[in-house]
XYZ file of C-alpha atoms in Angstrom:
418
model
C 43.795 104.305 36.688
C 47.481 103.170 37.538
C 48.029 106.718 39.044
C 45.277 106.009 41.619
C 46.150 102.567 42.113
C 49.479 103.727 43.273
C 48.368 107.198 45.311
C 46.376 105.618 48.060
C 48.952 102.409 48.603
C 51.806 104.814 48.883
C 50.859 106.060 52.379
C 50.409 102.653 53.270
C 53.980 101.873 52.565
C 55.209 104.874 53.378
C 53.529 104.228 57.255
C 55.344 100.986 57.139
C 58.255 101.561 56.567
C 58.564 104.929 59.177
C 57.067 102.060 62.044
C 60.416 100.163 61.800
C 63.670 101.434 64.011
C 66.616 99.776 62.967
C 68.475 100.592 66.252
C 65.794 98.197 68.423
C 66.991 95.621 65.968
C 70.619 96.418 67.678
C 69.586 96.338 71.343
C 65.832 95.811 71.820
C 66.111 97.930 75.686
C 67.614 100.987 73.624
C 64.016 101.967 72.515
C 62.555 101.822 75.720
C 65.333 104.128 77.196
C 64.444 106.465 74.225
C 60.746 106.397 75.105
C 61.533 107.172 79.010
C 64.063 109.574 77.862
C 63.865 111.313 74.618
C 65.961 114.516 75.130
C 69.411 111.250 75.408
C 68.142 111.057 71.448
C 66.670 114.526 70.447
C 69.371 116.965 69.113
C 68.961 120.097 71.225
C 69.464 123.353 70.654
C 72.204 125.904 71.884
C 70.389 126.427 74.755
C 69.863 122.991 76.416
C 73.377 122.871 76.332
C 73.974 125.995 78.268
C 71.563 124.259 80.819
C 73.924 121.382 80.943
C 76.842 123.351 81.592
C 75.560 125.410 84.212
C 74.399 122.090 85.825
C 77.777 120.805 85.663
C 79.166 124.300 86.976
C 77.040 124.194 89.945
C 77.570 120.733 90.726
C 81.177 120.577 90.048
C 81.208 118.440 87.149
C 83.483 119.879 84.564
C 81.153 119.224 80.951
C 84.271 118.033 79.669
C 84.824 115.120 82.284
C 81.355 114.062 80.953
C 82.275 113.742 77.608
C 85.753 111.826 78.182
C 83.634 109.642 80.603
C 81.259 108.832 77.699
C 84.129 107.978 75.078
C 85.640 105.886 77.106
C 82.558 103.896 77.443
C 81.636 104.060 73.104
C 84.558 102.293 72.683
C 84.273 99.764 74.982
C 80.694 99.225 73.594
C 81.789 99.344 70.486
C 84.498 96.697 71.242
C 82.274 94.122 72.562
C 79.066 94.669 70.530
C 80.023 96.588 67.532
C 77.228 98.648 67.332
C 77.882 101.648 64.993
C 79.085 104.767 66.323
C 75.880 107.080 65.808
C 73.895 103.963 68.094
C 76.601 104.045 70.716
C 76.146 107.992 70.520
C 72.782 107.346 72.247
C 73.735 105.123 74.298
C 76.072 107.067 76.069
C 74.439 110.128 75.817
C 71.174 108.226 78.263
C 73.915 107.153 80.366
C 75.690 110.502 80.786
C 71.961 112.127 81.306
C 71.168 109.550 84.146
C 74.603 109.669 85.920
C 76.533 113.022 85.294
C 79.510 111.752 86.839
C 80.160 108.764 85.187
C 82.699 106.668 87.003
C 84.855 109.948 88.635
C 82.695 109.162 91.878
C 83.520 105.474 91.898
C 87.274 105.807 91.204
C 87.777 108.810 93.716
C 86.213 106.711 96.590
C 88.711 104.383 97.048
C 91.506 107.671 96.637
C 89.770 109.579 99.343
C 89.605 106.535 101.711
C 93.624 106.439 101.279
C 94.118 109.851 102.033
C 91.838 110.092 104.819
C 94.006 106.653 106.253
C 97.105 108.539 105.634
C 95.879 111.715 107.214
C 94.485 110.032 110.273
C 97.864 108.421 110.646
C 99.981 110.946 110.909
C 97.437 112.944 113.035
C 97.649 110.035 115.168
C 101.850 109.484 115.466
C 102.113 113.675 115.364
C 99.670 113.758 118.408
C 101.616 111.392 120.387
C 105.158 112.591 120.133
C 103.485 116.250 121.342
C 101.785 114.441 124.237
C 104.985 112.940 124.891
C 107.360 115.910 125.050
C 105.001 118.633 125.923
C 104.323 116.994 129.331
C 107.844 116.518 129.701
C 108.619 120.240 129.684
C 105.920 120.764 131.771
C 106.612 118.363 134.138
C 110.082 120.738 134.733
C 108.668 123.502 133.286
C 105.206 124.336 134.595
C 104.327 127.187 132.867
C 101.414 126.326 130.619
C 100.571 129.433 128.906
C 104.217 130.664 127.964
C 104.406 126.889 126.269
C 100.937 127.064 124.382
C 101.906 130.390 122.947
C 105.302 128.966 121.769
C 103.108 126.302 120.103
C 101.088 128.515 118.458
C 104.847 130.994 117.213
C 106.187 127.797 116.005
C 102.803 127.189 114.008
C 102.968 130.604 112.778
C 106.793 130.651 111.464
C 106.282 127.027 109.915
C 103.625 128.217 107.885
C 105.165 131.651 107.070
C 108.516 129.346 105.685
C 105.862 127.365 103.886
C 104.664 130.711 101.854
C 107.493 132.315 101.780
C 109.573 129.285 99.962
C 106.845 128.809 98.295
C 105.976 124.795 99.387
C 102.426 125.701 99.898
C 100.700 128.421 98.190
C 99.759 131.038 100.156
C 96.213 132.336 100.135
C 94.321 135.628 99.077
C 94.338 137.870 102.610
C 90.512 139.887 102.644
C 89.126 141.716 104.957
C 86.027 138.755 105.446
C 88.568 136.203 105.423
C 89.860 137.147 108.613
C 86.621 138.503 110.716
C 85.387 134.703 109.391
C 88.447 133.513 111.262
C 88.025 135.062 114.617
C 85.791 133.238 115.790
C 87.516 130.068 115.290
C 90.482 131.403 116.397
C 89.287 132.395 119.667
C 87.629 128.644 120.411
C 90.739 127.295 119.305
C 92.608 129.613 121.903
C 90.610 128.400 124.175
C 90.408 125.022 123.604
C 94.668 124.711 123.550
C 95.161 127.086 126.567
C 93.127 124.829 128.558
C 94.385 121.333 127.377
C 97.796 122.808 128.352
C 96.450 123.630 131.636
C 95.291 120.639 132.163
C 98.281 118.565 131.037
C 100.337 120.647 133.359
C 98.168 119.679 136.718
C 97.221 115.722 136.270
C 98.145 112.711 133.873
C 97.796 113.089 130.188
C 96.491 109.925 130.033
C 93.204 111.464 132.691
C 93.387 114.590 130.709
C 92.327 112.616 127.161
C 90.334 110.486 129.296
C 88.086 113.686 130.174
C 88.336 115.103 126.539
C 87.318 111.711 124.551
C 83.244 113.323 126.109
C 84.234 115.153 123.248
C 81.423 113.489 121.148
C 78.576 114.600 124.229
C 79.471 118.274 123.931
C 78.940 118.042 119.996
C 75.846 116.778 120.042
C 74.743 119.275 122.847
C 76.104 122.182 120.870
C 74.831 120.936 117.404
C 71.120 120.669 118.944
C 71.532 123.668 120.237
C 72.478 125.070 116.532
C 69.767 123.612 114.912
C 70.801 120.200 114.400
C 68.537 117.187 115.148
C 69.510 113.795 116.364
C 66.977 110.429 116.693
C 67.128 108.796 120.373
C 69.524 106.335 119.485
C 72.253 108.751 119.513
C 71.187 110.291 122.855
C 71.788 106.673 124.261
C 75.245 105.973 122.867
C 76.620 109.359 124.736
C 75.440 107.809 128.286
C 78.653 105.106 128.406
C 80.922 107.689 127.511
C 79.315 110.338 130.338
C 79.723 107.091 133.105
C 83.080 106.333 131.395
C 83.853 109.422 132.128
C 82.899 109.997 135.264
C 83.900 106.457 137.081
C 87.450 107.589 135.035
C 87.664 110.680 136.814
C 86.471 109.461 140.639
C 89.113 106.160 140.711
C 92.243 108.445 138.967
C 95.032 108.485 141.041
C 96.328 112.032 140.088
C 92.657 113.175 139.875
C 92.436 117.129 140.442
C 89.728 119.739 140.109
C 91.580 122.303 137.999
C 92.603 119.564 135.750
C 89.212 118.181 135.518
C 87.914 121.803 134.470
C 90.481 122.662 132.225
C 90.033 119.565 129.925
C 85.873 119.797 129.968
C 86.649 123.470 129.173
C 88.336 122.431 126.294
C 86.438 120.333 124.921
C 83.738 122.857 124.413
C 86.496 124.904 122.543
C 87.505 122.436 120.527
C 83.905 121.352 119.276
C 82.556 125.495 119.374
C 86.033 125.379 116.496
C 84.750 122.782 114.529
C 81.283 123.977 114.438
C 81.975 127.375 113.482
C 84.560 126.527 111.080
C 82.171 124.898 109.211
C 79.435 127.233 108.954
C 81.578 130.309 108.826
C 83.802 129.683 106.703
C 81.781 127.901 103.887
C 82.561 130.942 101.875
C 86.128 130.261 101.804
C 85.892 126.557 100.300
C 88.996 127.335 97.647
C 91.482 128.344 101.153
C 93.007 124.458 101.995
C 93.106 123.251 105.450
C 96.703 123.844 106.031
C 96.581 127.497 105.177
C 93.587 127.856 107.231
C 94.784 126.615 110.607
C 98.091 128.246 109.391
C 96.011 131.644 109.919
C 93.824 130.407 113.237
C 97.224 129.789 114.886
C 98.709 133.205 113.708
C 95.265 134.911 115.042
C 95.531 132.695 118.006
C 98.867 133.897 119.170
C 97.444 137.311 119.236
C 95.150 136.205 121.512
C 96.805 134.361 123.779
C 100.173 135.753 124.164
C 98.867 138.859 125.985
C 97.039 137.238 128.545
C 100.054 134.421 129.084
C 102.200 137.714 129.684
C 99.786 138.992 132.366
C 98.955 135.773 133.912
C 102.523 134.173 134.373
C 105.146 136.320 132.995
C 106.539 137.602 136.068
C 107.515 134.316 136.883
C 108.824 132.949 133.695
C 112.802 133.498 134.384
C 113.029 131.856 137.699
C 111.167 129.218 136.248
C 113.517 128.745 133.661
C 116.330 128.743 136.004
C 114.751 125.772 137.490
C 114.090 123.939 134.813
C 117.908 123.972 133.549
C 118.764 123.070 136.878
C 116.688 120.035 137.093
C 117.712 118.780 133.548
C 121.248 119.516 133.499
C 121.454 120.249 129.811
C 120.187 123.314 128.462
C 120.340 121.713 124.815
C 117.929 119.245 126.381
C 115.059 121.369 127.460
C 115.481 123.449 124.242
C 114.801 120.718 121.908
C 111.830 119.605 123.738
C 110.631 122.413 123.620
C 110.990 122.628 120.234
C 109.742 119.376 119.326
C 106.241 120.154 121.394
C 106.264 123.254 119.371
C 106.844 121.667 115.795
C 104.349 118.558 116.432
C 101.291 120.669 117.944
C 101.024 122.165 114.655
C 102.165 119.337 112.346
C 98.554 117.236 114.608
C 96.298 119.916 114.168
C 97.326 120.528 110.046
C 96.718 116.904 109.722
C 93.469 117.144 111.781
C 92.648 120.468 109.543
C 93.108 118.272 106.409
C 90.694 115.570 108.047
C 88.119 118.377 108.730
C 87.886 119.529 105.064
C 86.225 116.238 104.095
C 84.377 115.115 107.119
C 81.709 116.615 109.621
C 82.184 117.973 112.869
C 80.506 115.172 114.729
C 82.938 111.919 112.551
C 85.413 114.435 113.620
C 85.262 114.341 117.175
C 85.001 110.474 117.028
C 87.918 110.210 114.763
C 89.575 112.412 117.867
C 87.969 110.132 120.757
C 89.602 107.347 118.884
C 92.993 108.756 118.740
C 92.841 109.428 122.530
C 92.889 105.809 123.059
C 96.369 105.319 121.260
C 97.511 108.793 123.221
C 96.728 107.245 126.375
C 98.088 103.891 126.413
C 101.576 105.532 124.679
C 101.713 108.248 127.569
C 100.832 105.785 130.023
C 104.074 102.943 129.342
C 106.113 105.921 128.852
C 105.370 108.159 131.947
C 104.588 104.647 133.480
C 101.190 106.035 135.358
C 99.506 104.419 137.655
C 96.316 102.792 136.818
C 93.832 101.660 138.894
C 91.500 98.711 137.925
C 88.395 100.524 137.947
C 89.962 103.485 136.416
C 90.643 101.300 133.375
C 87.169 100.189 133.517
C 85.357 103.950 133.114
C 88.063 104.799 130.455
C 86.878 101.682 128.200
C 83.230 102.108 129.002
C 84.264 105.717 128.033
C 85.330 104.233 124.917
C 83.170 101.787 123.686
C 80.180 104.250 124.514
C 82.490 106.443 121.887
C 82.510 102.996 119.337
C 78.153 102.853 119.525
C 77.756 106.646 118.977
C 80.213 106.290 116.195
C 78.001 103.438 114.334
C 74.279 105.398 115.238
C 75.565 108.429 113.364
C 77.162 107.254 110.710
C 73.521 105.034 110.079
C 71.942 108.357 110.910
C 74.054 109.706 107.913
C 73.517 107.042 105.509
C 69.779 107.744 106.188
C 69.592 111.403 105.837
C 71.055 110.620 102.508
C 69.182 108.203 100.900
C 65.887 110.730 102.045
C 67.815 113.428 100.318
């Protein structure tokens, strides 16, 4: 009779006893999070953790940064709570499962803001000093296309010191690589060989004024390619089109080849930045540096032919001239140089921008660096500037400023719907 006294109440306390979980004693929310999330609690087998892996490998989230993210956290729990180690176990384990990351995101931002400042610095000094001296060799020198293809040599043998020494590690040469490369190489031709043009026949400062509709031909193009873009950013583009164009009717220097040249390249220049993005996206491991190092060796081929057919025959006389006029040959020579050394050391920075940004923050970041360009060209070359030729360039401007705010909104959106 004791035996069956016992035999049914056993269950009974056995139930009991199963119902209570010490670890909701610890922290009450923990079983809720196991409830909503049982695999943070469940020991998996081998094969849930190949899952995790390959998530982390496709995302680019190295397993192990996971895990040293997670310890780091244990023992801070542990510090202020001291929950035992096989509770804090599941703790971090739901955290790791809801943010794979852990806190690498948050303590790269603030990294990749820096280097984007610093980047967008230099790109900004670099591209003045080249204004500066290129349009002084051209101003005694007018020979655009024999000076864009020394631009593009001195590009070439800076990086080829850089791999050769090597400061910068050079990258694997394939067969894809290089057809991927032609066709920003040949927009980027085009976009330089026409900038230079168009330095050589009216003001820099008109020149930039012209290319900061950079923005207007993105947007065009990108629509074109597929893109969409909400109505708001259709607006912002007007200022900068009547920036432009009041700009362009009130310049002093104003001329037609100059005004064709710089609209022709600003379709180079964004055609380059488009394409480099999408044809290239197999190539993600190949740094910026190396890869404009191997659009301005590609570009040379281009271009130097046609500078040979379109000017060459002049090219001694010219510099004749031009030794005569500045007295020193030294002089000349180290201008030359220096527009030479600085195109490239701009567009590496600007190449370095482009690997973390998009084509369209790009061509703002660019707009924005015209405006430093022009005022520095104008107090050194000491242009003349007309009142309403001020006017269209800041209209120009601030129409560049509201496009600049719509798409980045545009971009917050498209995320938070992704």
């Amino acid at each position: 009779m004791l035996t069956l006294n016992l035999v049914p109440s056993s269950p009974v306390t056995f139930s009991k006893s199963t119902s209570i979980n010490a670890s909701s004693f610890v922290n009450p929310n923990l079983h809720q999070r196991n409830l909503k999330n049982p695999r943070a609690v469940l020991n998996k087998p081998t094969s849930c953790c190949s899952k995790i892996s390959d998530f982390s490998r496709f995302h680019g989230h190295p397993f192990a940064q996971i895990r040293d993210s997670s310890t780091e956290t244990s023992n801070i729990w542990e510090y202020s709570s001291g929950v035992s180690s096989n509770t804090r176990s599941l703790v971090t384990r739901a955290a790791a499962e809801s943010n794979p990351e852990g806190e690498t995101a948050e303590v790269s931002k603030p990294n990749k803001t820096l280097k984007l400042a610093v980047v967008f610095g230099l790109w900004y000094f670099q591209n003045i000093v080249f204004n500066i001296y290129n349009k002084k060799v051209l101003n005694i020198f007018p020979f655009p296309w024999l000076l864009a293809s020394f631009q593009l040599l001195a590009g070439s043998v800076w990086m080829f010191v850089l791999w050769s020494l090597k400061l910068q590690p050079c990258p694997k040469i394939t067969k894809p690589f290089i057809v991927a490369l032609l066709g920003p190489a040949l927009f980027h031709t085009i976009g330089h060989i026409s900038a230079c043009v168009s330095f050589s026949k009216v003001a820099v400062s008109f020149t930039h004024v012209i290319k900061s509709a950079e923005p207007v031909f993105s947007v065009v193009f990108s629509s074109f390619l597929g893109d969409t873009y909400p109505l708001k950013v259709w607006l912002s583009i007007l200022p900068i089109v009547f920036g432009c164009s009041l700009a362009a009717v009130t310049e002093v220097s104003f001329n037609f080849g100059g005004l064709w040249c710089a609209m022709i390249s600003n379709v180079g220049f964004v055609l380059r930045n488009i394409y480099s993005k999408k044809s290239l996206q197999s190539f993600k491991e190949v740094s910026g540096l190396n890869m404009y190092g191997w659009i301005s060796i590609i570009s040379l081929f281009y271009l130097f032919p046609v500078a040979v057919f379109v000017e060459g025959p002049q090219w001694v006389q010219g510099y004749h001239k031009a030794i005569e006029a500045i007295g020193k040959p030294t002089t000349f020579y180290i201008w030359v140089l220096l527009s030479g050394i600085f195109y490239h050391l701009y567009n590496q920075s600007s190449y370095q921008a482009l690997d973390d940004i998009s084509p369209l923050t790009f061509s703002v970041g660019n707009t924005m660096k015209r405006v430093v360009v022009i005022v520095a060209t104008v107090l050194v070359f000491r242009n003349p500037v007309r009142p309403l030729n001020a006017l269209g360039s800041a209209i120009a401007i601030f129409g560049t400023f509201l496009y600049s705010q719509v798409t980045a909104k545009k971009k917050i959106g498209d995320e938070k719907k992704s």
